[in-house]
Amino acid sequence: METALAKPRLGLIGFGAFGRLTARHLSPWFDIHAHDPAATDADGHATLTDLAVAAACPTVILAVPVEALAASLTEIHPHLRPDALVIDVGSVKVKPARLMEDLLPPGVRIVGTHPLFGPQSGKAGIAGLRIAVCEVRAKRDARRVAAFCRRALALKVFQVSPEDHDREAATVQGLTHLIARLLLAMEPLPTRMTTASFDRLMQAVDMVRHDSPAVFRAIERDNPFAAEVRNRFFALADAARGDLDGG
Amino acid sequence: METALAKPRLGLIGFGAFGRLTARHLSPWFDIHAHDPAATDADGHATLTDLAVAAACPTVILAVPVEALAASLTEIHPHLRPDALVIDVGSVKVKPARLMEDLLPPGVRIVGTHPLFGPQSGKAGIAGLRIAVCEVRAKRDARRVAAFCRRALALKVFQVSPEDHDREAATVQGLTHLIARLLLAMEPLPTRMTTASFDRLMQAVDMVRHDSPAVFRAIERDNPFAAEVRNRFFALADAARGDLDGG
């Protein structure tokens, strides 16, 4: 009990699949107060609470869909401590960084993060997995968050600008989710006479199969570089179609 | 030496990447005589020889591209033993089965196989990997080949008709190679802030990256069901493009 009382309080806004994963890995270090109107149980890693209580913690993590971020920021605004540290975990970084800077009070410190894993890929543990950390307001805080991720969570940390993140994620996530969406639409797919390369392809699909439509929308629509990447993919598909039909 | 002399002779027509993989795994059981005008060394698993010598072995394996199969069959025809067992290893099965039945002498026994692996996916050993075995002429021979693959090579064996094979391979290989071709055309791709699912996707690509263009052509053009599968993929890509651009 003494250890628990000694832990700093952390507010978690959003307790969906990713919020729960966050609580599971941060609960050894923080006393987590989670708010989510849709949540009915706390998995033993957090205490479910009111928005006002969660938002008043010294550190507040926003684990909400990118498309719900602006509304969440407005909601937590009146409850935030003047020097709170606010962190988002969205799949894109340019848009959340801009929203947080625009909508949060001036004294509030802001760090953007993108854990490059999810409930599926992090199922067996997150040590060795990757996270992007973006400085938004105050360099020192981004460095502290990066150091925590590295030391406490054993993550591989990439400190990058929101722009550099989104440019790279447009390819990494944009292509993965687009290809997965096409393959999921073709199911049922063979499971019997498969090749090792097809098995890898389907493992990739399985890792994003249960991601919410909101994750797909964030990756494809809220990343300013996603359209360029997928248009290139579609153009190459058209060219391949022409080659194969014609030759 | 005595063991070597006791081994039955096997003719291998074609000593490219897949022919070499074949020789490596069959040389403990067979005295392999390989013919390939383009080959200059035998890797220690075979003796390079004339077409006439290789084609006169009791068992003859054709490890040539599907598009070169008809020419190879015509070439080996005059040298075959009346009761030879001829086996192909092509990525499609309907077309090779028909060609072998049409072009080989009546007494010759014929089995179609498709090892569902290649030099990349079989690099660390082939035990546990998959092979399709198709009866073409004489059920007994297909059963014997299947039993050998299972017992001697520890492969997972699927005894199927050429049609059933091609229908399933149209999806498994057609999609894998098509997606790999599109991703290869987009290189250089990120290697730094990647996700586990993107890593799997690229592992799939790496396994077929060095496959010859002839393999791609066999999979996409010589499989009677490939056009249907890829047209479905392209139609879904068009629909996704419409959704993403429109919404």
Short mmCIF file of C-alpha atoms in Angstrom, two decimals:
data_model
loop_
_atom_site.label_atom_id
_atom_site.label_comp_id
_atom_site.label_asym_id
_atom_site.label_seq_id
_atom_site.Cartn_x
_atom_site.Cartn_y
_atom_site.Cartn_z
CA MET A 1 0.00 0.00 0.00
CA GLU A 2 2.82 2.36 0.79
CA THR A 3 4.31 1.90 -2.69
CA ALA A 4 0.92 2.57 -4.24
CA LEU A 5 0.47 5.76 -2.22
CA ALA A 6 3.92 6.94 -3.23
CA LYS A 7 3.22 6.68 -6.96
CA PRO A 8 2.48 9.92 -8.82
CA ARG A 9 -1.07 10.32 -10.16
CA LEU A 10 -1.68 10.00 -13.88
CA GLY A 11 -4.95 10.86 -15.62
CA LEU A 12 -5.93 8.72 -18.58
CA ILE A 13 -8.59 10.14 -20.87
CA GLY A 14 -10.01 7.27 -22.90
CA PHE A 15 -10.05 3.65 -21.76
CA GLY A 16 -10.51 1.75 -25.02
CA ALA A 17 -8.13 -0.95 -26.27
CA PHE A 18 -5.13 1.36 -26.34
CA GLY A 19 -5.99 3.10 -23.07
CA ARG A 20 -6.07 -0.30 -21.36
CA LEU A 21 -2.70 -1.26 -22.85
CA THR A 22 -1.33 2.07 -21.57
CA ALA A 23 -2.70 1.47 -18.06
CA ARG A 24 -1.27 -2.05 -17.98
CA HIS A 25 2.27 -0.83 -18.72
CA LEU A 26 2.22 2.41 -16.73
CA SER A 27 0.51 1.13 -13.57
CA PRO A 28 3.79 -0.06 -11.98
CA TRP A 29 4.94 3.58 -12.03
CA PHE A 30 1.74 5.63 -11.74
CA ASP A 31 -1.50 5.69 -9.81
CA ILE A 32 -3.81 5.76 -12.82
CA HIS A 33 -7.16 7.55 -12.85
CA ALA A 34 -8.97 6.72 -16.06
CA HIS A 35 -12.02 8.41 -17.52
CA ASP A 36 -14.14 6.90 -20.27
CA PRO A 37 -17.95 7.12 -20.30
CA ALA A 38 -18.00 3.81 -22.23
CA ALA A 39 -15.82 1.88 -19.75
CA THR A 40 -17.40 -0.30 -17.08
CA ASP A 41 -14.39 -2.14 -15.64
CA ALA A 42 -10.84 -1.01 -14.93
CA ASP A 43 -8.89 -4.25 -15.57
CA GLY A 44 -7.19 -3.83 -12.18
CA HIS A 45 -4.66 -1.34 -13.56
CA ALA A 46 -6.58 1.90 -13.04
CA THR A 47 -9.40 3.52 -11.10
CA LEU A 48 -12.32 4.66 -13.24
CA THR A 49 -13.22 8.22 -12.36
CA ASP A 50 -14.80 11.51 -13.46
CA LEU A 51 -13.33 13.62 -16.21
CA ALA A 52 -12.55 16.40 -13.69
CA VAL A 53 -10.51 14.07 -11.46
CA ALA A 54 -8.57 12.47 -14.33
CA ALA A 55 -7.85 15.83 -15.97
CA ALA A 56 -6.57 17.33 -12.72
CA CYS A 57 -3.65 14.85 -12.43
CA PRO A 58 -0.10 16.23 -12.88
CA THR A 59 0.27 14.10 -16.03
CA VAL A 60 -2.64 13.56 -18.41
CA ILE A 61 -2.53 11.06 -21.27
CA LEU A 62 -5.08 11.39 -24.04
CA ALA A 63 -5.84 7.92 -25.40
CA VAL A 64 -8.74 8.99 -27.62
CA PRO A 65 -9.18 8.70 -31.41
CA VAL A 66 -7.47 11.54 -33.30
CA GLU A 67 -10.87 12.63 -34.60
CA ALA A 68 -12.11 13.06 -31.00
CA LEU A 69 -9.01 14.91 -29.79
CA ALA A 70 -10.25 18.48 -30.23
CA ALA A 71 -13.40 17.73 -28.21
CA SER A 72 -11.35 16.04 -25.46
CA LEU A 73 -8.98 19.00 -25.23
CA THR A 74 -11.89 21.38 -24.79
CA GLU A 75 -13.38 19.11 -22.12
CA ILE A 76 -10.21 18.74 -20.04
CA HIS A 77 -9.21 22.42 -20.38
CA PRO A 78 -11.02 23.79 -17.31
CA HIS A 79 -9.72 20.99 -15.05
CA LEU A 80 -6.03 21.01 -15.97
CA ARG A 81 -3.37 22.14 -13.50
CA PRO A 82 -1.54 25.23 -14.75
CA ASP A 83 1.69 23.24 -15.16
CA ALA A 84 0.17 19.88 -16.21
CA LEU A 85 2.01 17.65 -18.67
CA VAL A 86 -0.35 16.56 -21.45
CA ILE A 87 0.61 13.69 -23.77
CA ASP A 88 -1.27 12.26 -26.73
CA VAL A 89 -0.74 8.82 -28.27
CA GLY A 90 -2.28 9.30 -31.75
CA SER A 91 -1.15 7.56 -34.95
CA VAL A 92 -0.44 10.93 -36.56
CA LYS A 93 1.45 13.79 -34.99
CA VAL A 94 1.16 17.02 -37.04
CA LYS A 95 -2.55 17.52 -36.43
CA PRO A 96 -2.58 16.57 -32.70
CA ALA A 97 0.48 18.78 -32.05
CA ARG A 98 -1.28 21.75 -33.65
CA LEU A 99 -4.55 21.09 -31.82
CA MET A 100 -2.84 20.74 -28.45
CA GLU A 101 -0.85 23.92 -28.95
CA ASP A 102 -3.94 25.83 -30.06
CA LEU A 103 -6.37 24.54 -27.46
CA LEU A 104 -4.39 24.07 -24.23
CA PRO A 105 -3.59 26.87 -21.75
CA PRO A 106 -0.15 28.51 -22.19
CA GLY A 107 1.55 27.09 -19.07
CA VAL A 108 0.62 23.49 -19.87
CA ARG A 109 3.49 21.37 -21.12
CA ILE A 110 2.82 19.22 -24.21
CA VAL A 111 4.49 16.13 -25.66
CA GLY A 112 3.27 14.13 -28.65
CA THR A 113 3.91 10.40 -28.75
CA HIS A 114 3.10 7.61 -31.14
CA PRO A 115 3.61 4.13 -29.72
CA LEU A 116 4.29 2.12 -32.90
CA PHE A 117 2.43 -0.87 -31.54
CA GLY A 118 -1.04 -1.81 -30.47
CA PRO A 119 -2.99 -4.35 -28.43
CA GLN A 120 -2.07 -7.12 -30.93
CA SER A 121 1.60 -6.42 -31.56
CA GLY A 122 2.11 -5.58 -27.87
CA LYS A 123 0.27 -8.64 -26.59
CA ALA A 124 3.40 -10.54 -25.58
CA GLY A 125 5.06 -7.48 -24.01
CA ILE A 126 6.28 -4.14 -25.32
CA ALA A 127 10.01 -4.25 -24.47
CA GLY A 128 11.99 -3.65 -27.66
CA LEU A 129 9.01 -2.16 -29.52
CA ARG A 130 9.16 1.38 -30.91
CA ILE A 131 7.73 4.75 -29.93
CA ALA A 132 8.04 8.15 -31.58
CA VAL A 133 8.31 11.13 -29.21
CA CYS A 134 7.71 14.64 -30.54
CA GLU A 135 8.56 17.88 -28.78
CA VAL A 136 5.54 20.19 -28.92
CA ARG A 137 5.87 22.63 -26.02
CA ALA A 138 9.13 22.54 -24.02
CA LYS A 139 12.06 20.45 -25.22
CA ARG A 140 12.92 19.34 -21.68
CA ASP A 141 9.59 17.49 -21.30
CA ALA A 142 10.00 15.60 -24.57
CA ARG A 143 13.44 14.48 -23.38
CA ARG A 144 12.02 13.34 -20.02
CA VAL A 145 9.22 11.37 -21.68
CA ALA A 146 11.75 9.81 -24.08
CA ALA A 147 14.04 8.84 -21.21
CA PHE A 148 11.13 7.27 -19.29
CA CYS A 149 10.05 5.24 -22.33
CA ARG A 150 13.60 4.03 -22.83
CA ARG A 151 14.46 3.20 -19.22
CA ALA A 152 11.18 2.19 -17.62
CA LEU A 153 9.45 0.60 -20.62
CA ALA A 154 12.53 -0.59 -22.60
CA LEU A 155 11.08 0.90 -25.78
CA LYS A 156 13.15 1.97 -28.79
CA VAL A 157 12.61 5.72 -28.82
CA PHE A 158 12.72 7.98 -31.88
CA GLN A 159 12.72 11.70 -31.06
CA VAL A 160 11.47 13.35 -34.24
CA SER A 161 9.47 16.35 -35.39
CA PRO A 162 5.73 15.82 -36.02
CA GLU A 163 6.39 16.41 -39.75
CA ASP A 164 9.16 13.80 -39.96
CA HIS A 165 6.98 11.36 -38.06
CA ASP A 166 3.99 11.80 -40.33
CA ARG A 167 6.07 11.56 -43.49
CA GLU A 168 7.47 8.17 -42.43
CA ALA A 169 4.20 6.91 -40.91
CA ALA A 170 2.36 7.76 -44.13
CA THR A 171 4.32 4.94 -45.74
CA VAL A 172 4.70 2.52 -42.82
CA GLN A 173 1.14 2.67 -41.54
CA GLY A 174 -0.58 3.99 -44.65
CA LEU A 175 0.56 1.04 -46.77
CA THR A 176 0.12 -1.60 -44.05
CA HIS A 177 -3.44 -0.57 -43.25
CA LEU A 178 -4.42 -0.09 -46.89
CA ILE A 179 -3.10 -3.51 -47.92
CA ALA A 180 -4.65 -5.11 -44.82
CA ARG A 181 -8.00 -3.53 -45.65
CA LEU A 182 -7.89 -4.93 -49.20
CA LEU A 183 -6.92 -8.42 -47.98
CA LEU A 184 -9.59 -8.41 -45.24
CA ALA A 185 -12.18 -7.60 -47.92
CA MET A 186 -11.04 -10.71 -49.84
CA GLU A 187 -11.60 -13.10 -46.94
CA PRO A 188 -12.04 -16.01 -46.56
CA LEU A 189 -8.44 -16.49 -47.76
CA PRO A 190 -6.60 -19.84 -48.00
CA THR A 191 -5.06 -21.24 -44.82
CA ARG A 192 -3.95 -24.64 -46.13
CA MET A 193 -1.48 -24.58 -49.04
CA THR A 194 0.15 -21.33 -48.04
CA THR A 195 3.71 -20.12 -48.57
CA ALA A 196 5.94 -18.60 -45.89
CA SER A 197 5.62 -15.18 -47.55
CA PHE A 198 1.81 -15.39 -47.63
CA ASP A 199 1.89 -16.43 -43.95
CA ARG A 200 3.89 -13.26 -43.13
CA LEU A 201 1.44 -11.16 -45.09
CA MET A 202 -1.45 -12.62 -43.09
CA GLN A 203 0.43 -12.11 -39.80
CA ALA A 204 0.69 -8.42 -40.77
CA VAL A 205 -3.06 -8.38 -41.44
CA ASP A 206 -3.83 -10.11 -38.13
CA MET A 207 -1.95 -7.42 -36.21
CA VAL A 208 -4.23 -4.64 -37.48
CA ARG A 209 -7.40 -6.69 -38.08
CA HIS A 210 -9.07 -5.49 -34.86
CA ASP A 211 -7.95 -1.86 -35.10
CA SER A 212 -10.94 0.45 -35.03
CA PRO A 213 -12.16 2.23 -38.16
CA ALA A 214 -11.09 5.46 -36.38
CA VAL A 215 -7.46 4.27 -36.46
CA PHE A 216 -7.73 3.66 -40.21
CA ARG A 217 -9.30 7.10 -40.73
CA ALA A 218 -6.56 8.80 -38.68
CA ILE A 219 -3.84 7.04 -40.65
CA GLU A 220 -5.33 7.65 -44.08
CA ARG A 221 -7.08 10.99 -43.62
CA ASP A 222 -5.38 12.88 -40.80
CA ASN A 223 -1.83 12.25 -42.00
CA PRO A 224 -0.99 15.08 -44.45
CA PHE A 225 1.32 12.78 -46.45
CA ALA A 226 -0.94 9.70 -46.66
CA ALA A 227 -2.76 10.67 -49.85
CA GLU A 228 0.51 11.05 -51.74
CA VAL A 229 1.72 7.60 -50.65
CA ARG A 230 -1.51 5.79 -51.44
CA ASN A 231 -1.90 7.57 -54.79
CA ARG A 232 1.53 6.25 -55.70
CA PHE A 233 0.43 2.76 -54.62
CA PHE A 234 -2.77 3.01 -56.68
CA ALA A 235 -0.85 4.32 -59.72
CA LEU A 236 1.56 1.37 -59.48
CA ALA A 237 -1.42 -0.99 -59.17
CA ASP A 238 -2.91 0.52 -62.33
CA ALA A 239 0.39 0.11 -64.17
CA ALA A 240 0.69 -3.53 -63.01
CA ARG A 241 -2.86 -4.18 -64.13
CA GLY A 242 -2.05 -2.72 -67.57
CA ASP A 243 1.12 -4.82 -67.85
CA LEU A 244 -0.59 -8.05 -66.85
CA ASP A 245 -3.69 -7.58 -68.98
CA GLY A 246 -1.74 -6.40 -72.00
CA GLY A 247 1.34 -8.63 -72.11
CA MET B 1 31.62 -44.50 -51.92
CA GLU B 2 29.52 -47.62 -51.63
CA THR B 3 26.56 -45.60 -50.38
CA ALA B 4 26.95 -43.20 -53.28
CA LEU B 5 27.06 -46.05 -55.78
CA ALA B 6 23.95 -47.57 -54.24
CA LYS B 7 21.89 -44.41 -54.67
CA PRO B 8 19.42 -44.39 -57.58
CA ARG B 9 20.18 -41.94 -60.39
CA LEU B 10 18.07 -38.82 -60.76
CA GLY B 11 18.17 -36.46 -63.74
CA LEU B 12 17.66 -32.79 -62.99
CA ILE B 13 16.80 -30.61 -65.98
CA GLY B 14 17.53 -26.99 -65.01
CA PHE B 15 20.10 -25.97 -62.42
CA GLY B 16 19.03 -22.45 -61.51
CA ALA B 17 18.20 -21.29 -57.97
CA PHE B 18 15.43 -23.85 -57.51
CA GLY B 19 17.33 -26.67 -59.23
CA ARG B 20 20.20 -26.13 -56.80
CA LEU B 21 17.85 -26.18 -53.81
CA THR B 22 16.39 -29.44 -55.17
CA ALA B 23 19.85 -31.00 -55.57
CA ARG B 24 20.85 -29.95 -52.06
CA HIS B 25 17.88 -31.71 -50.46
CA LEU B 26 17.72 -34.78 -52.74
CA SER B 27 21.45 -35.56 -52.91
CA PRO B 28 21.40 -37.66 -49.70
CA TRP B 29 18.98 -40.03 -51.47
CA PHE B 30 19.88 -39.75 -55.15
CA ASP B 31 22.91 -39.63 -57.40
CA ILE B 32 21.99 -36.43 -59.20
CA HIS B 33 22.88 -35.71 -62.83
CA ALA B 34 22.00 -32.13 -63.63
CA HIS B 35 21.78 -30.50 -67.03
CA ASP B 36 21.73 -26.74 -67.54
CA PRO B 37 23.60 -25.02 -70.39
CA ALA B 38 23.91 -21.92 -68.16
CA ALA B 39 25.42 -23.75 -65.15
CA THR B 40 29.19 -23.83 -64.62
CA ASP B 41 29.48 -25.35 -61.14
CA ALA B 42 27.55 -28.12 -59.42
CA ASP B 43 27.63 -26.94 -55.76
CA GLY B 44 28.89 -30.39 -54.73
CA HIS B 45 25.37 -31.88 -54.77
CA ALA B 46 25.18 -32.98 -58.42
CA THR B 47 27.23 -33.86 -61.49
CA LEU B 48 26.73 -31.51 -64.42
CA THR B 49 26.09 -33.53 -67.53
CA ASP B 50 24.57 -33.65 -71.02
CA LEU B 51 20.85 -33.48 -71.59
CA ALA B 52 20.85 -37.05 -72.93
CA VAL B 53 22.46 -38.44 -69.76
CA ALA B 54 20.21 -36.49 -67.37
CA ALA B 55 17.06 -37.35 -69.33
CA ALA B 56 17.90 -41.08 -69.34
CA CYS B 57 17.77 -41.41 -65.54
CA PRO B 58 14.91 -43.46 -64.03
CA THR B 59 13.56 -40.31 -62.38
CA VAL B 60 13.70 -36.94 -64.14
CA ILE B 61 12.86 -33.66 -62.38
CA LEU B 62 12.12 -30.64 -64.53
CA ALA B 63 13.27 -27.52 -62.65
CA VAL B 64 12.74 -25.10 -65.52
CA PRO B 65 10.49 -22.03 -65.77
CA VAL B 66 6.89 -22.90 -66.67
CA GLU B 67 7.26 -20.91 -69.88
CA ALA B 68 10.21 -23.14 -70.91
CA LEU B 69 8.51 -26.41 -69.99
CA ALA B 70 7.13 -27.33 -73.43
CA ALA B 71 10.57 -26.89 -75.04
CA SER B 72 12.22 -28.99 -72.28
CA LEU B 73 9.68 -31.78 -72.70
CA THR B 74 10.37 -31.93 -76.43
CA GLU B 75 14.12 -31.99 -75.76
CA ILE B 76 14.06 -34.81 -73.20
CA HIS B 77 11.49 -36.90 -75.11
CA PRO B 78 13.95 -38.94 -77.26
CA HIS B 79 16.19 -39.75 -74.27
CA LEU B 80 13.58 -40.87 -71.72
CA ARG B 81 13.33 -44.47 -70.54
CA PRO B 82 9.98 -46.02 -71.52
CA ASP B 83 8.98 -46.25 -67.82
CA ALA B 84 10.68 -43.06 -66.56
CA LEU B 85 9.07 -41.05 -63.77
CA VAL B 86 8.92 -37.37 -64.78
CA ILE B 87 8.18 -34.71 -62.15
CA ASP B 88 7.82 -30.96 -62.57
CA VAL B 89 8.13 -28.35 -59.80
CA GLY B 90 6.33 -25.36 -61.37
CA SER B 91 4.35 -22.72 -59.45
CA VAL B 92 1.20 -23.61 -61.41
CA LYS B 93 -0.10 -27.10 -62.07
CA VAL B 94 -2.93 -27.13 -64.65
CA LYS B 95 -0.78 -26.05 -67.58
CA PRO B 96 2.29 -28.24 -66.79
CA ALA B 97 0.03 -31.27 -66.17
CA ARG B 98 -1.59 -30.81 -69.58
CA LEU B 99 1.74 -30.23 -71.34
CA MET B 100 3.35 -33.28 -69.75
CA GLU B 101 0.40 -35.48 -70.65
CA ASP B 102 0.34 -34.19 -74.21
CA LEU B 103 4.08 -34.25 -74.90
CA LEU B 104 5.49 -37.26 -73.03
CA PRO B 105 5.43 -40.86 -74.38
CA PRO B 106 2.50 -42.99 -73.16
CA GLY B 107 4.46 -45.33 -70.82
CA VAL B 108 6.13 -42.50 -68.96
CA ARG B 109 4.78 -41.87 -65.45
CA ILE B 110 4.04 -38.26 -64.54
CA VAL B 111 3.64 -36.43 -61.22
CA GLY B 112 3.16 -32.70 -60.79
CA THR B 113 4.58 -31.02 -57.68
CA HIS B 114 4.70 -27.50 -56.37
CA PRO B 115 7.10 -27.00 -53.48
CA LEU B 116 5.51 -24.01 -51.69
CA PHE B 117 8.89 -22.57 -50.81
CA GLY B 118 11.94 -21.21 -52.55
CA PRO B 119 15.62 -20.45 -52.02
CA GLN B 120 14.74 -17.68 -49.52
CA SER B 121 12.02 -19.33 -47.44
CA GLY B 122 13.91 -22.66 -47.55
CA LYS B 123 17.26 -21.15 -46.63
CA ALA B 124 17.21 -22.39 -43.03
CA GLY B 125 15.95 -25.86 -43.99
CA ILE B 126 12.77 -27.21 -45.57
CA ALA B 127 11.43 -29.53 -42.85
CA GLY B 128 7.89 -28.48 -41.99
CA LEU B 129 7.44 -26.51 -45.22
CA ARG B 130 4.69 -27.38 -47.67
CA ILE B 131 4.48 -29.13 -51.03
CA ALA B 132 1.51 -29.81 -53.29
CA VAL B 133 1.58 -33.16 -55.13
CA CYS B 134 -0.74 -33.70 -58.10
CA GLU B 135 -1.56 -37.01 -59.73
CA VAL B 136 -1.16 -36.64 -63.49
CA ARG B 137 -0.50 -40.13 -64.90
CA ALA B 138 -0.78 -43.07 -62.45
CA LYS B 139 -2.16 -42.53 -58.96
CA ARG B 140 0.40 -44.93 -57.43
CA ASP B 141 3.30 -42.67 -58.44
CA ALA B 142 1.74 -39.56 -56.93
CA ARG B 143 1.28 -41.48 -53.68
CA ARG B 144 4.92 -42.64 -53.75
CA VAL B 145 6.21 -39.12 -54.37
CA ALA B 146 3.96 -37.79 -51.58
CA ALA B 147 5.23 -40.45 -49.16
CA PHE B 148 8.86 -39.65 -50.02
CA CYS B 149 8.29 -35.92 -49.45
CA ARG B 150 6.65 -36.63 -46.12
CA ARG B 151 9.10 -39.21 -44.79
CA ALA B 152 12.45 -38.29 -46.31
CA LEU B 153 12.06 -34.50 -46.52
CA ALA B 154 9.65 -33.94 -43.59
CA LEU B 155 7.46 -31.73 -45.78
CA LYS B 156 3.75 -31.10 -45.20
CA VAL B 157 2.20 -32.74 -48.25
CA PHE B 158 -1.09 -31.75 -49.90
CA GLN B 159 -2.34 -34.22 -52.51
CA VAL B 160 -4.67 -32.18 -54.68
CA SER B 161 -5.86 -31.93 -58.27
CA PRO B 162 -4.06 -29.45 -60.56
CA GLU B 163 -7.28 -27.37 -60.66
CA ASP B 164 -7.64 -27.21 -56.87
CA HIS B 165 -3.98 -26.31 -56.58
CA ASP B 166 -4.18 -23.48 -59.08
CA ARG B 167 -7.35 -22.08 -57.58
CA GLU B 168 -5.74 -21.78 -54.15
CA ALA B 169 -2.32 -20.66 -55.47
CA ALA B 170 -3.99 -17.91 -57.49
CA THR B 171 -4.80 -16.27 -54.19
CA VAL B 172 -1.79 -17.31 -52.08
CA GLN B 173 0.92 -16.60 -54.63
CA GLY B 174 -0.97 -14.22 -56.90
CA LEU B 175 -1.65 -11.76 -54.08
CA THR B 176 1.75 -12.14 -52.40
CA HIS B 177 3.71 -11.53 -55.59
CA LEU B 178 1.46 -8.72 -56.76
CA ILE B 179 1.69 -6.87 -53.44
CA ALA B 180 5.44 -7.53 -53.25
CA ARG B 181 5.87 -6.12 -56.77
CA LEU B 182 4.02 -2.93 -55.82
CA LEU B 183 6.03 -2.49 -52.61
CA LEU B 184 9.34 -3.16 -54.36
CA ALA B 185 8.47 -0.42 -56.86
CA MET B 186 8.02 1.98 -53.92
CA GLU B 187 11.50 1.39 -52.47
CA PRO B 188 13.37 2.84 -50.68
CA LEU B 189 10.86 2.21 -47.87
CA PRO B 190 11.31 3.21 -44.20
CA THR B 191 13.38 0.92 -41.99
CA ARG B 192 13.49 3.04 -38.84
CA MET B 193 10.12 3.90 -37.26
CA THR B 194 8.41 0.74 -38.43
CA THR B 195 5.58 -1.21 -36.84
CA ALA B 196 5.55 -4.97 -36.27
CA SER B 197 2.93 -5.37 -38.99
CA PHE B 198 4.99 -3.37 -41.50
CA ASP B 199 8.01 -5.52 -40.57
CA ARG B 200 6.02 -8.66 -41.40
CA LEU B 201 4.93 -7.15 -44.69
CA MET B 202 8.56 -6.47 -45.60
CA GLN B 203 9.61 -9.97 -44.52
CA ALA B 204 7.03 -11.28 -47.00
CA VAL B 205 8.53 -9.02 -49.68
CA ASP B 206 12.08 -10.14 -48.86
CA MET B 207 11.14 -13.78 -49.39
CA VAL B 208 10.13 -13.21 -53.01
CA ARG B 209 12.36 -10.21 -53.81
CA HIS B 210 14.91 -12.32 -55.70
CA ASP B 211 12.41 -14.55 -57.51
CA SER B 212 12.92 -14.36 -61.25
CA PRO B 213 10.51 -12.46 -63.50
CA ALA B 214 9.63 -15.88 -64.98
CA VAL B 215 8.24 -16.95 -61.61
CA PHE B 216 6.06 -13.82 -61.51
CA ARG B 217 4.86 -14.46 -65.06
CA ALA B 218 4.02 -18.10 -64.28
CA ILE B 219 2.06 -17.09 -61.19
CA GLU B 220 0.17 -14.22 -62.81
CA ARG B 221 -0.21 -15.42 -66.40
CA ASP B 222 -0.05 -19.21 -66.43
CA ASN B 223 -2.48 -19.73 -63.56
CA PRO B 224 -5.98 -19.82 -65.07
CA PHE B 225 -7.49 -18.32 -61.90
CA ALA B 226 -4.95 -15.52 -61.29
CA ALA B 227 -6.67 -12.86 -63.41
CA GLU B 228 -9.91 -13.27 -61.46
CA VAL B 229 -8.12 -12.86 -58.10
CA ARG B 230 -6.09 -9.84 -59.11
CA ASN B 231 -9.08 -8.18 -60.77
CA ARG B 232 -10.90 -8.49 -57.47
CA PHE B 233 -7.89 -6.95 -55.70
CA PHE B 234 -7.75 -4.08 -58.21
CA ALA B 235 -11.52 -3.49 -57.92
CA LEU B 236 -11.22 -3.31 -54.12
CA ALA B 237 -8.29 -0.91 -54.50
CA ASP B 238 -10.44 1.29 -56.76
CA ALA B 239 -13.26 1.24 -54.23
CA ALA B 240 -10.87 2.11 -51.37
CA ARG B 241 -9.46 4.97 -53.44
CA GLY B 242 -12.96 6.28 -54.05
CA ASP B 243 -13.85 6.03 -50.35
CA LEU B 244 -10.70 7.78 -49.20
CA ASP B 245 -10.76 10.54 -51.77
CA GLY B 246 -14.47 11.13 -51.42
CA GLY B 247 -15.12 10.94 -47.69
#
